[in-house]
Amino acid sequence: MENIKYALVTGASRGIGRAVAIRLSREGYNVIINYLSNDSAASEVMDEIVSAGGKAELLKFDVSDPEAVDCALENWENSHPGEYISVLVNNAGVRDDSLMVFMSDEQWKKVLSTDLDSFFYVTRRLLKNMLSRRFGRIVNVASLSGLKGLPGQTNYSAAKGALIAATKALAQETAKRKVTVNAVAPGYISTDMVSGLDENELKGLVPAGRFGRPEEVAAAVSFLVSEDASYITGETISVNGGLYS
């Protein structure tokens, strides 16, 4: 029987997640497109993958809700007996910027819950099978904010910085079982996440002179889940055009 490879990409209906899902489908993965609310956008991603000859399925659940995570993934496992998700890309995230002196409890909790707690809930649920099967790839989508911190993003920087630290710790727990854990840290990428920012002003700060494309982040993710990256774990790859290293 053909060995089917499954990859779950959270927040895959748009932006970087969408690009990662499409790229992994080209690498031969059956891509599980996770999303929260945008049914039409998620369906468009699946249709694009299928029309190109790939395989994909939708899995709608809230990554910040531990019960929803467990329920959705248990249902997936029940409907795919004998299979397991060997690649996990923790991409789902939100921004809600404000100077800390004006930041509300809700702004803090929402960003930490979606950008950090989700990593714990989803990864914990899938890790057991990766460890027992002695193979897995986990890639966490962090951010430039998690490396250097950005003003107005204390919540986002805290979440992404913690995600990078968690990546380093978990990598040491899982390496003996051939499960690698890495992160990518995008800088300014042309997605909805940078809407409201002054691109003309900010790209002047980037040595490459432009914002990045989601496909360029997806290429880094593709490498990290490949066999060629089997001796790389606990690392964070910056995709930022030389803005920060």
mmCIF file with all atom_site columns, C-alpha atoms in Angstrom, residues 22-237:
data_model
loop_
_atom_site.group_PDB
_atom_site.id
_atom_site.type_symbol
_atom_site.label_atom_id
_atom_site.label_alt_id
_atom_site.label_comp_id
_atom_site.label_asym_id
_atom_site.label_entity_id
_atom_site.label_seq_id
_atom_site.pdbx_PDB_ins_code
_atom_site.Cartn_x
_atom_site.Cartn_y
_atom_site.Cartn_z
_atom_site.occupancy
_atom_site.B_iso_or_equiv
_atom_site.pdbx_formal_charge
_atom_site.auth_seq_id
_atom_site.auth_comp_id
_atom_site.auth_asym_id
_atom_site.auth_atom_id
_atom_site.pdbx_PDB_model_num
ATOM 1   C CA . ILE A 1 22  ? -0.147  24.831 -1.713 1.00 0.00 ? 22  ILE A CA 1
ATOM 2   C CA . ARG A 1 23  ? 3.623   24.271 -1.547 1.00 0.00 ? 23  ARG A CA 1
ATOM 3   C CA . LEU A 1 24  ? 3.328   21.115 0.570  1.00 0.00 ? 24  LEU A CA 1
ATOM 4   C CA . SER A 1 25  ? 0.710   19.711 -1.770 1.00 0.00 ? 25  SER A CA 1
ATOM 5   C CA . ARG A 1 26  ? 3.243   20.033 -4.578 1.00 0.00 ? 26  ARG A CA 1
ATOM 6   C CA . GLU A 1 27  ? 5.678   18.060 -2.426 1.00 0.00 ? 27  GLU A CA 1
ATOM 7   C CA . GLY A 1 28  ? 3.246   15.156 -2.358 1.00 0.00 ? 28  GLY A CA 1
ATOM 8   C CA . TYR A 1 29  ? 1.464   15.752 0.937  1.00 0.00 ? 29  TYR A CA 1
ATOM 9   C CA . ASN A 1 30  ? -2.222  15.309 1.524  1.00 0.00 ? 30  ASN A CA 1
ATOM 10  C CA . VAL A 1 31  ? -2.798  18.737 3.034  1.00 0.00 ? 31  VAL A CA 1
ATOM 11  C CA . ILE A 1 32  ? -5.276  19.286 5.838  1.00 0.00 ? 32  ILE A CA 1
ATOM 12  C CA . ILE A 1 33  ? -6.424  22.894 5.643  1.00 0.00 ? 33  ILE A CA 1
ATOM 13  C CA . ASN A 1 34  ? -7.358  24.203 9.060  1.00 0.00 ? 34  ASN A CA 1
ATOM 14  C CA . TYR A 1 35  ? -9.334  27.424 9.354  1.00 0.00 ? 35  TYR A CA 1
ATOM 15  C CA . LEU A 1 36  ? -11.729 29.083 11.750 1.00 0.00 ? 36  LEU A CA 1
ATOM 16  C CA . SER A 1 37  ? -14.422 31.026 9.902  1.00 0.00 ? 37  SER A CA 1
ATOM 17  C CA . ASN A 1 38  ? -13.740 31.838 6.250  1.00 0.00 ? 38  ASN A CA 1
ATOM 18  C CA . ASP A 1 39  ? -15.370 28.867 4.499  1.00 0.00 ? 39  ASP A CA 1
ATOM 19  C CA . SER A 1 40  ? -15.110 30.320 0.999  1.00 0.00 ? 40  SER A CA 1
ATOM 20  C CA . ALA A 1 41  ? -11.408 31.180 1.281  1.00 0.00 ? 41  ALA A CA 1
ATOM 21  C CA . ALA A 1 42  ? -10.564 27.738 2.673  1.00 0.00 ? 42  ALA A CA 1
ATOM 22  C CA . SER A 1 43  ? -12.534 26.071 -0.112 1.00 0.00 ? 43  SER A CA 1
ATOM 23  C CA . GLU A 1 44  ? -10.657 28.148 -2.677 1.00 0.00 ? 44  GLU A CA 1
ATOM 24  C CA . VAL A 1 45  ? -7.339  26.878 -1.318 1.00 0.00 ? 45  VAL A CA 1
ATOM 25  C CA . MET A 1 46  ? -8.547  23.284 -1.496 1.00 0.00 ? 46  MET A CA 1
ATOM 26  C CA . ASP A 1 47  ? -9.893  23.772 -5.016 1.00 0.00 ? 47  ASP A CA 1
ATOM 27  C CA . GLU A 1 48  ? -6.580  25.247 -6.171 1.00 0.00 ? 48  GLU A CA 1
ATOM 28  C CA . ILE A 1 49  ? -4.687  22.272 -4.754 1.00 0.00 ? 49  ILE A CA 1
ATOM 29  C CA . VAL A 1 50  ? -7.049  19.692 -6.236 1.00 0.00 ? 50  VAL A CA 1
ATOM 30  C CA . SER A 1 51  ? -7.173  21.399 -9.644 1.00 0.00 ? 51  SER A CA 1
ATOM 31  C CA . ALA A 1 52  ? -3.364  21.161 -9.765 1.00 0.00 ? 52  ALA A CA 1
ATOM 32  C CA . GLY A 1 53  ? -3.506  17.430 -9.110 1.00 0.00 ? 53  GLY A CA 1
ATOM 33  C CA . GLY A 1 54  ? -2.896  17.512 -5.377 1.00 0.00 ? 54  GLY A CA 1
ATOM 34  C CA . LYS A 1 55  ? -4.936  16.232 -2.465 1.00 0.00 ? 55  LYS A CA 1
ATOM 35  C CA . ALA A 1 56  ? -6.445  18.329 0.311  1.00 0.00 ? 56  ALA A CA 1
ATOM 36  C CA . GLU A 1 57  ? -9.237  18.334 2.848  1.00 0.00 ? 57  GLU A CA 1
ATOM 37  C CA . LEU A 1 58  ? -10.787 20.928 5.133  1.00 0.00 ? 58  LEU A CA 1
ATOM 38  C CA . LEU A 1 59  ? -10.725 20.752 8.922  1.00 0.00 ? 59  LEU A CA 1
ATOM 39  C CA . LYS A 1 60  ? -12.534 23.637 10.584 1.00 0.00 ? 60  LYS A CA 1
ATOM 40  C CA . PHE A 1 61  ? -11.791 24.236 14.259 1.00 0.00 ? 61  PHE A CA 1
ATOM 41  C CA . ASP A 1 62  ? -10.622 26.900 16.695 1.00 0.00 ? 62  ASP A CA 1
ATOM 42  C CA . VAL A 1 63  ? -6.946  26.275 17.449 1.00 0.00 ? 63  VAL A CA 1
ATOM 43  C CA . SER A 1 64  ? -7.205  28.301 20.660 1.00 0.00 ? 64  SER A CA 1
ATOM 44  C CA . ASP A 1 65  ? -9.905  26.023 22.117 1.00 0.00 ? 65  ASP A CA 1
ATOM 45  C CA . PRO A 1 66  ? -8.415  22.806 23.562 1.00 0.00 ? 66  PRO A CA 1
ATOM 46  C CA . GLU A 1 67  ? -11.702 20.913 23.435 1.00 0.00 ? 67  GLU A CA 1
ATOM 47  C CA . ALA A 1 68  ? -12.294 21.906 19.825 1.00 0.00 ? 68  ALA A CA 1
ATOM 48  C CA . VAL A 1 69  ? -8.755  20.835 18.936 1.00 0.00 ? 69  VAL A CA 1
ATOM 49  C CA . ASP A 1 70  ? -9.096  17.419 20.557 1.00 0.00 ? 70  ASP A CA 1
ATOM 50  C CA . CYS A 1 71  ? -12.544 16.821 19.047 1.00 0.00 ? 71  CYS A CA 1
ATOM 51  C CA . ALA A 1 72  ? -11.533 17.765 15.504 1.00 0.00 ? 72  ALA A CA 1
ATOM 52  C CA . LEU A 1 73  ? -8.321  15.758 15.509 1.00 0.00 ? 73  LEU A CA 1
ATOM 53  C CA . GLU A 1 74  ? -9.957  12.738 17.125 1.00 0.00 ? 74  GLU A CA 1
ATOM 54  C CA . ASN A 1 75  ? -12.644 12.799 14.433 1.00 0.00 ? 75  ASN A CA 1
ATOM 55  C CA . TRP A 1 76  ? -9.950  13.033 11.758 1.00 0.00 ? 76  TRP A CA 1
ATOM 56  C CA . GLU A 1 77  ? -8.087  10.049 13.192 1.00 0.00 ? 77  GLU A CA 1
ATOM 57  C CA . ASN A 1 78  ? -11.288 8.014  13.388 1.00 0.00 ? 78  ASN A CA 1
ATOM 58  C CA . SER A 1 79  ? -11.998 8.704  9.731  1.00 0.00 ? 79  SER A CA 1
ATOM 59  C CA . HIS A 1 80  ? -8.407  7.872  8.687  1.00 0.00 ? 80  HIS A CA 1
ATOM 60  C CA . PRO A 1 81  ? -7.695  4.564  10.449 1.00 0.00 ? 81  PRO A CA 1
ATOM 61  C CA . GLY A 1 82  ? -4.053  3.546  10.441 1.00 0.00 ? 82  GLY A CA 1
ATOM 62  C CA . GLU A 1 83  ? -2.912  6.974  9.245  1.00 0.00 ? 83  GLU A CA 1
ATOM 63  C CA . TYR A 1 84  ? -1.296  9.833  11.127 1.00 0.00 ? 84  TYR A CA 1
ATOM 64  C CA . ILE A 1 85  ? -0.336  13.441 10.581 1.00 0.00 ? 85  ILE A CA 1
ATOM 65  C CA . SER A 1 86  ? 3.437   13.474 10.207 1.00 0.00 ? 86  SER A CA 1
ATOM 66  C CA . VAL A 1 87  ? 3.860   17.170 9.420  1.00 0.00 ? 87  VAL A CA 1
ATOM 67  C CA . LEU A 1 88  ? 2.419   20.029 11.452 1.00 0.00 ? 88  LEU A CA 1
ATOM 68  C CA . VAL A 1 89  ? 2.789   23.685 10.530 1.00 0.00 ? 89  VAL A CA 1
ATOM 69  C CA . ASN A 1 90  ? 1.579   25.904 13.376 1.00 0.00 ? 90  ASN A CA 1
ATOM 70  C CA . ASN A 1 91  ? 0.755   28.991 11.358 1.00 0.00 ? 91  ASN A CA 1
ATOM 71  C CA . ALA A 1 92  ? -2.507  30.354 12.803 1.00 0.00 ? 92  ALA A CA 1
ATOM 72  C CA . GLY A 1 93  ? -2.058  33.772 14.326 1.00 0.00 ? 93  GLY A CA 1
ATOM 73  C CA . VAL A 1 94  ? -3.561  37.200 14.883 1.00 0.00 ? 94  VAL A CA 1
ATOM 74  C CA . ARG A 1 95  ? -2.313  40.701 15.591 1.00 0.00 ? 95  ARG A CA 1
ATOM 75  C CA . ASP A 1 96  ? -4.052  43.264 17.759 1.00 0.00 ? 96  ASP A CA 1
ATOM 76  C CA . ASP A 1 97  ? -1.571  46.102 18.158 1.00 0.00 ? 97  ASP A CA 1
ATOM 77  C CA . SER A 1 98  ? -1.571  48.770 20.822 1.00 0.00 ? 98  SER A CA 1
ATOM 78  C CA . LEU A 1 99  ? 0.901   50.524 23.061 1.00 0.00 ? 99  LEU A CA 1
ATOM 79  C CA . MET A 1 100 ? 0.999   48.496 26.262 1.00 0.00 ? 100 MET A CA 1
ATOM 80  C CA . VAL A 1 101 ? -0.218  51.402 28.393 1.00 0.00 ? 101 VAL A CA 1
ATOM 81  C CA . PHE A 1 102 ? -3.464  51.327 26.396 1.00 0.00 ? 102 PHE A CA 1
ATOM 82  C CA . MET A 1 103 ? -3.671  47.562 25.820 1.00 0.00 ? 103 MET A CA 1
ATOM 83  C CA . SER A 1 104 ? -6.780  45.824 27.130 1.00 0.00 ? 104 SER A CA 1
ATOM 84  C CA . ASP A 1 105 ? -6.907  42.452 28.853 1.00 0.00 ? 105 ASP A CA 1
ATOM 85  C CA . GLU A 1 106 ? -8.802  41.135 25.851 1.00 0.00 ? 106 GLU A CA 1
ATOM 86  C CA . GLN A 1 107 ? -6.123  42.263 23.389 1.00 0.00 ? 107 GLN A CA 1
ATOM 87  C CA . TRP A 1 108 ? -3.453  40.504 25.446 1.00 0.00 ? 108 TRP A CA 1
ATOM 88  C CA . LYS A 1 109 ? -5.424  37.297 25.944 1.00 0.00 ? 109 LYS A CA 1
ATOM 89  C CA . LYS A 1 110 ? -6.647  37.011 22.359 1.00 0.00 ? 110 LYS A CA 1
ATOM 90  C CA . VAL A 1 111 ? -3.193  37.262 20.847 1.00 0.00 ? 111 VAL A CA 1
ATOM 91  C CA . LEU A 1 112 ? -1.525  34.952 23.375 1.00 0.00 ? 112 LEU A CA 1
ATOM 92  C CA . SER A 1 113 ? -4.330  32.420 23.025 1.00 0.00 ? 113 SER A CA 1
ATOM 93  C CA . THR A 1 114 ? -4.321  32.282 19.233 1.00 0.00 ? 114 THR A CA 1
ATOM 94  C CA . ASP A 1 115 ? -0.592  32.663 18.632 1.00 0.00 ? 115 ASP A CA 1
ATOM 95  C CA . LEU A 1 116 ? 0.867   30.661 21.520 1.00 0.00 ? 116 LEU A CA 1
ATOM 96  C CA . ASP A 1 117 ? -1.697  28.487 23.310 1.00 0.00 ? 117 ASP A CA 1
ATOM 97  C CA . SER A 1 118 ? -2.707  26.984 19.967 1.00 0.00 ? 118 SER A CA 1
ATOM 98  C CA . PHE A 1 119 ? 0.825   25.673 19.468 1.00 0.00 ? 119 PHE A CA 1
ATOM 99  C CA . PHE A 1 120 ? 0.511   23.770 22.739 1.00 0.00 ? 120 PHE A CA 1
ATOM 100 C CA . TYR A 1 121 ? -2.958  22.366 22.117 1.00 0.00 ? 121 TYR A CA 1
ATOM 101 C CA . VAL A 1 122 ? -2.412  21.199 18.540 1.00 0.00 ? 122 VAL A CA 1
ATOM 102 C CA . THR A 1 123 ? 1.172   20.001 18.921 1.00 0.00 ? 123 THR A CA 1
ATOM 103 C CA . ARG A 1 124 ? 0.471   18.043 22.090 1.00 0.00 ? 124 ARG A CA 1
ATOM 104 C CA . ARG A 1 125 ? -2.400  16.243 20.369 1.00 0.00 ? 125 ARG A CA 1
ATOM 105 C CA . LEU A 1 126 ? -0.366  15.190 17.326 1.00 0.00 ? 126 LEU A CA 1
ATOM 106 C CA . LEU A 1 127 ? 2.985   14.606 18.997 1.00 0.00 ? 127 LEU A CA 1
ATOM 107 C CA . LYS A 1 128 ? 2.117   11.221 20.478 1.00 0.00 ? 128 LYS A CA 1
ATOM 108 C CA . ASN A 1 129 ? 1.665   9.626  17.079 1.00 0.00 ? 129 ASN A CA 1
ATOM 109 C CA . MET A 1 130 ? 4.807   11.248 15.706 1.00 0.00 ? 130 MET A CA 1
ATOM 110 C CA . LEU A 1 131 ? 6.842   9.891  18.596 1.00 0.00 ? 131 LEU A CA 1
ATOM 111 C CA . SER A 1 132 ? 5.365   6.397  18.434 1.00 0.00 ? 132 SER A CA 1
ATOM 112 C CA . ARG A 1 133 ? 5.858   6.261  14.649 1.00 0.00 ? 133 ARG A CA 1
ATOM 113 C CA . ARG A 1 134 ? 9.375   7.662  15.101 1.00 0.00 ? 134 ARG A CA 1
ATOM 114 C CA . PHE A 1 135 ? 8.989   10.374 12.509 1.00 0.00 ? 135 PHE A CA 1
ATOM 115 C CA . GLY A 1 136 ? 7.589   13.874 12.479 1.00 0.00 ? 136 GLY A CA 1
ATOM 116 C CA . ARG A 1 137 ? 8.163   17.427 11.341 1.00 0.00 ? 137 ARG A CA 1
ATOM 117 C CA . ILE A 1 138 ? 6.888   20.428 13.275 1.00 0.00 ? 138 ILE A CA 1
ATOM 118 C CA . VAL A 1 139 ? 7.381   23.960 11.956 1.00 0.00 ? 139 VAL A CA 1
ATOM 119 C CA . ASN A 1 140 ? 6.199   26.939 13.960 1.00 0.00 ? 140 ASN A CA 1
ATOM 120 C CA . VAL A 1 141 ? 5.567   30.225 12.186 1.00 0.00 ? 141 VAL A CA 1
ATOM 121 C CA . ALA A 1 142 ? 7.043   32.842 14.506 1.00 0.00 ? 142 ALA A CA 1
ATOM 122 C CA . SER A 1 143 ? 7.905   36.412 13.553 1.00 0.00 ? 143 SER A CA 1
ATOM 123 C CA . LEU A 1 144 ? 10.523  39.119 13.454 1.00 0.00 ? 144 LEU A CA 1
ATOM 124 C CA . SER A 1 145 ? 8.603   40.499 16.454 1.00 0.00 ? 145 SER A CA 1
ATOM 125 C CA . GLY A 1 146 ? 9.531   37.407 18.449 1.00 0.00 ? 146 GLY A CA 1
ATOM 126 C CA . LEU A 1 147 ? 13.230  37.931 17.775 1.00 0.00 ? 147 LEU A CA 1
ATOM 127 C CA . LYS A 1 148 ? 13.681  41.659 18.328 1.00 0.00 ? 148 LYS A CA 1
ATOM 128 C CA . GLY A 1 149 ? 10.357  42.915 19.670 1.00 0.00 ? 149 GLY A CA 1
ATOM 129 C CA . LEU A 1 150 ? 8.425   45.689 17.984 1.00 0.00 ? 150 LEU A CA 1
ATOM 130 C CA . PRO A 1 151 ? 6.782   48.694 19.638 1.00 0.00 ? 151 PRO A CA 1
ATOM 131 C CA . GLY A 1 152 ? 3.016   48.451 19.782 1.00 0.00 ? 152 GLY A CA 1
ATOM 132 C CA . GLN A 1 153 ? 3.275   44.671 19.675 1.00 0.00 ? 153 GLN A CA 1
ATOM 133 C CA . THR A 1 154 ? 4.079   43.687 23.240 1.00 0.00 ? 154 THR A CA 1
ATOM 134 C CA . ASN A 1 155 ? 1.416   40.979 23.100 1.00 0.00 ? 155 ASN A CA 1
ATOM 135 C CA . TYR A 1 156 ? 2.429   39.685 19.665 1.00 0.00 ? 156 TYR A CA 1
ATOM 136 C CA . SER A 1 157 ? 6.147   39.842 20.486 1.00 0.00 ? 157 SER A CA 1
ATOM 137 C CA . ALA A 1 158 ? 5.547   37.977 23.744 1.00 0.00 ? 158 ALA A CA 1
ATOM 138 C CA . ALA A 1 159 ? 3.633   35.216 21.969 1.00 0.00 ? 159 ALA A CA 1
ATOM 139 C CA . LYS A 1 160 ? 6.107   34.799 19.132 1.00 0.00 ? 160 LYS A CA 1
ATOM 140 C CA . GLY A 1 161 ? 9.142   35.041 21.406 1.00 0.00 ? 161 GLY A CA 1
ATOM 141 C CA . ALA A 1 162 ? 7.704   32.326 23.615 1.00 0.00 ? 162 ALA A CA 1
ATOM 142 C CA . LEU A 1 163 ? 6.987   30.224 20.522 1.00 0.00 ? 163 LEU A CA 1
ATOM 143 C CA . ILE A 1 164 ? 10.657  30.417 19.534 1.00 0.00 ? 164 ILE A CA 1
ATOM 144 C CA . ALA A 1 165 ? 11.742  29.396 23.038 1.00 0.00 ? 165 ALA A CA 1
ATOM 145 C CA . ALA A 1 166 ? 9.251   26.522 23.039 1.00 0.00 ? 166 ALA A CA 1
ATOM 146 C CA . THR A 1 167 ? 10.618  25.397 19.675 1.00 0.00 ? 167 THR A CA 1
ATOM 147 C CA . LYS A 1 168 ? 14.106  25.091 21.155 1.00 0.00 ? 168 LYS A CA 1
ATOM 148 C CA . ALA A 1 169 ? 12.901  23.187 24.205 1.00 0.00 ? 169 ALA A CA 1
ATOM 149 C CA . LEU A 1 170 ? 10.612  20.754 22.403 1.00 0.00 ? 170 LEU A CA 1
ATOM 150 C CA . ALA A 1 171 ? 13.269  19.986 19.806 1.00 0.00 ? 171 ALA A CA 1
ATOM 151 C CA . GLN A 1 172 ? 15.465  18.556 22.553 1.00 0.00 ? 172 GLN A CA 1
ATOM 152 C CA . GLU A 1 173 ? 12.629  16.378 23.853 1.00 0.00 ? 173 GLU A CA 1
ATOM 153 C CA . THR A 1 174 ? 11.827  14.791 20.500 1.00 0.00 ? 174 THR A CA 1
ATOM 154 C CA . ALA A 1 175 ? 15.082  14.510 18.539 1.00 0.00 ? 175 ALA A CA 1
ATOM 155 C CA . LYS A 1 176 ? 15.818  10.907 19.526 1.00 0.00 ? 176 LYS A CA 1
ATOM 156 C CA . ARG A 1 177 ? 12.508  9.857  18.002 1.00 0.00 ? 177 ARG A CA 1
ATOM 157 C CA . LYS A 1 178 ? 13.334  11.572 14.686 1.00 0.00 ? 178 LYS A CA 1
ATOM 158 C CA . VAL A 1 179 ? 10.844  14.355 15.246 1.00 0.00 ? 179 VAL A CA 1
ATOM 159 C CA . THR A 1 180 ? 12.310  17.729 14.355 1.00 0.00 ? 180 THR A CA 1
ATOM 160 C CA . VAL A 1 181 ? 10.938  21.024 15.631 1.00 0.00 ? 181 VAL A CA 1
ATOM 161 C CA . ASN A 1 182 ? 11.910  24.258 13.935 1.00 0.00 ? 182 ASN A CA 1
ATOM 162 C CA . ALA A 1 183 ? 10.543  27.740 13.355 1.00 0.00 ? 183 ALA A CA 1
ATOM 163 C CA . VAL A 1 184 ? 10.486  30.341 10.640 1.00 0.00 ? 184 VAL A CA 1
ATOM 164 C CA . ALA A 1 185 ? 10.436  34.010 11.555 1.00 0.00 ? 185 ALA A CA 1
ATOM 165 C CA . PRO A 1 186 ? 9.024   36.116 8.724  1.00 0.00 ? 186 PRO A CA 1
ATOM 166 C CA . GLY A 1 187 ? 9.657   39.818 8.573  1.00 0.00 ? 187 GLY A CA 1
ATOM 167 C CA . TYR A 1 188 ? 7.397   42.060 6.523  1.00 0.00 ? 188 TYR A CA 1
ATOM 168 C CA . ILE A 1 189 ? 5.466   39.723 4.202  1.00 0.00 ? 189 ILE A CA 1
ATOM 169 C CA . SER A 1 190 ? 2.737   40.933 1.846  1.00 0.00 ? 190 SER A CA 1
ATOM 170 C CA . THR A 1 191 ? -0.316  39.438 3.565  1.00 0.00 ? 191 THR A CA 1
ATOM 171 C CA . ASP A 1 192 ? -3.374  40.625 5.481  1.00 0.00 ? 192 ASP A CA 1
ATOM 172 C CA . MET A 1 193 ? -1.233  40.644 8.619  1.00 0.00 ? 193 MET A CA 1
ATOM 173 C CA . VAL A 1 194 ? 0.602   43.766 7.466  1.00 0.00 ? 194 VAL A CA 1
ATOM 174 C CA . SER A 1 195 ? -2.528  45.627 6.402  1.00 0.00 ? 195 SER A CA 1
ATOM 175 C CA . GLY A 1 196 ? -2.556  49.093 7.877  1.00 0.00 ? 196 GLY A CA 1
ATOM 176 C CA . LEU A 1 197 ? 1.240   49.392 7.815  1.00 0.00 ? 197 LEU A CA 1
ATOM 177 C CA . ASP A 1 198 ? 2.986   51.898 5.551  1.00 0.00 ? 198 ASP A CA 1
ATOM 178 C CA . GLU A 1 199 ? 4.728   49.602 3.062  1.00 0.00 ? 199 GLU A CA 1
ATOM 179 C CA . ASN A 1 200 ? 6.531   52.407 1.227  1.00 0.00 ? 200 ASN A CA 1
ATOM 180 C CA . GLU A 1 201 ? 8.055   53.642 4.456  1.00 0.00 ? 201 GLU A CA 1
ATOM 181 C CA . LEU A 1 202 ? 8.865   50.243 5.941  1.00 0.00 ? 202 LEU A CA 1
ATOM 182 C CA . LYS A 1 203 ? 10.427  48.673 2.860  1.00 0.00 ? 203 LYS A CA 1
ATOM 183 C CA . GLY A 1 204 ? 13.057  51.394 3.055  1.00 0.00 ? 204 GLY A CA 1
ATOM 184 C CA . LEU A 1 205 ? 14.246  49.741 6.269  1.00 0.00 ? 205 LEU A CA 1
ATOM 185 C CA . VAL A 1 206 ? 14.661  46.355 4.577  1.00 0.00 ? 206 VAL A CA 1
ATOM 186 C CA . PRO A 1 207 ? 18.068  45.769 2.939  1.00 0.00 ? 207 PRO A CA 1
ATOM 187 C CA . ALA A 1 208 ? 16.359  43.756 0.166  1.00 0.00 ? 208 ALA A CA 1
ATOM 188 C CA . GLY A 1 209 ? 14.251  46.862 -0.549 1.00 0.00 ? 209 GLY A CA 1
ATOM 189 C CA . ARG A 1 210 ? 10.870  45.143 -0.574 1.00 0.00 ? 210 ARG A CA 1
ATOM 190 C CA . PHE A 1 211 ? 8.336   43.133 1.411  1.00 0.00 ? 211 PHE A CA 1
ATOM 191 C CA . GLY A 1 212 ? 8.584   39.363 1.100  1.00 0.00 ? 212 GLY A CA 1
ATOM 192 C CA . ARG A 1 213 ? 6.103   37.043 -0.564 1.00 0.00 ? 213 ARG A CA 1
ATOM 193 C CA . PRO A 1 214 ? 4.215   34.273 1.269  1.00 0.00 ? 214 PRO A CA 1
ATOM 194 C CA . GLU A 1 215 ? 5.690   31.769 -1.194 1.00 0.00 ? 215 GLU A CA 1
ATOM 195 C CA . GLU A 1 216 ? 9.183   32.646 0.039  1.00 0.00 ? 216 GLU A CA 1
ATOM 196 C CA . VAL A 1 217 ? 8.216   31.694 3.584  1.00 0.00 ? 217 VAL A CA 1
ATOM 197 C CA . ALA A 1 218 ? 6.565   28.532 2.273  1.00 0.00 ? 218 ALA A CA 1
ATOM 198 C CA . ALA A 1 219 ? 9.828   27.554 0.589  1.00 0.00 ? 219 ALA A CA 1
ATOM 199 C CA . ALA A 1 220 ? 11.635  27.679 3.934  1.00 0.00 ? 220 ALA A CA 1
ATOM 200 C CA . VAL A 1 221 ? 8.899   25.576 5.543  1.00 0.00 ? 221 VAL A CA 1
ATOM 201 C CA . SER A 1 222 ? 9.122   23.073 2.694  1.00 0.00 ? 222 SER A CA 1
ATOM 202 C CA . PHE A 1 223 ? 12.836  22.656 3.277  1.00 0.00 ? 223 PHE A CA 1
ATOM 203 C CA . LEU A 1 224 ? 12.434  22.182 7.023  1.00 0.00 ? 224 LEU A CA 1
ATOM 204 C CA . VAL A 1 225 ? 9.930   19.336 6.568  1.00 0.00 ? 225 VAL A CA 1
ATOM 205 C CA . SER A 1 226 ? 12.079  17.612 3.955  1.00 0.00 ? 226 SER A CA 1
ATOM 206 C CA . GLU A 1 227 ? 14.449  14.713 4.453  1.00 0.00 ? 227 GLU A CA 1
ATOM 207 C CA . ASP A 1 228 ? 17.329  17.069 3.652  1.00 0.00 ? 228 ASP A CA 1
ATOM 208 C CA . ALA A 1 229 ? 16.624  18.906 6.926  1.00 0.00 ? 229 ALA A CA 1
ATOM 209 C CA . SER A 1 230 ? 16.592  15.797 9.129  1.00 0.00 ? 230 SER A CA 1
ATOM 210 C CA . TYR A 1 231 ? 19.667  16.989 11.096 1.00 0.00 ? 231 TYR A CA 1
ATOM 211 C CA . ILE A 1 232 ? 18.263  20.472 11.691 1.00 0.00 ? 232 ILE A CA 1
ATOM 212 C CA . THR A 1 233 ? 16.151  20.929 14.803 1.00 0.00 ? 233 THR A CA 1
ATOM 213 C CA . GLY A 1 234 ? 15.576  23.666 17.355 1.00 0.00 ? 234 GLY A CA 1
ATOM 214 C CA . GLU A 1 235 ? 16.413  26.338 14.805 1.00 0.00 ? 235 GLU A CA 1
ATOM 215 C CA . THR A 1 236 ? 14.656  29.529 13.741 1.00 0.00 ? 236 THR A CA 1
ATOM 216 C CA . ILE A 1 237 ? 15.125  30.651 10.154 1.00 0.00 ? 237 ILE A CA 1
#
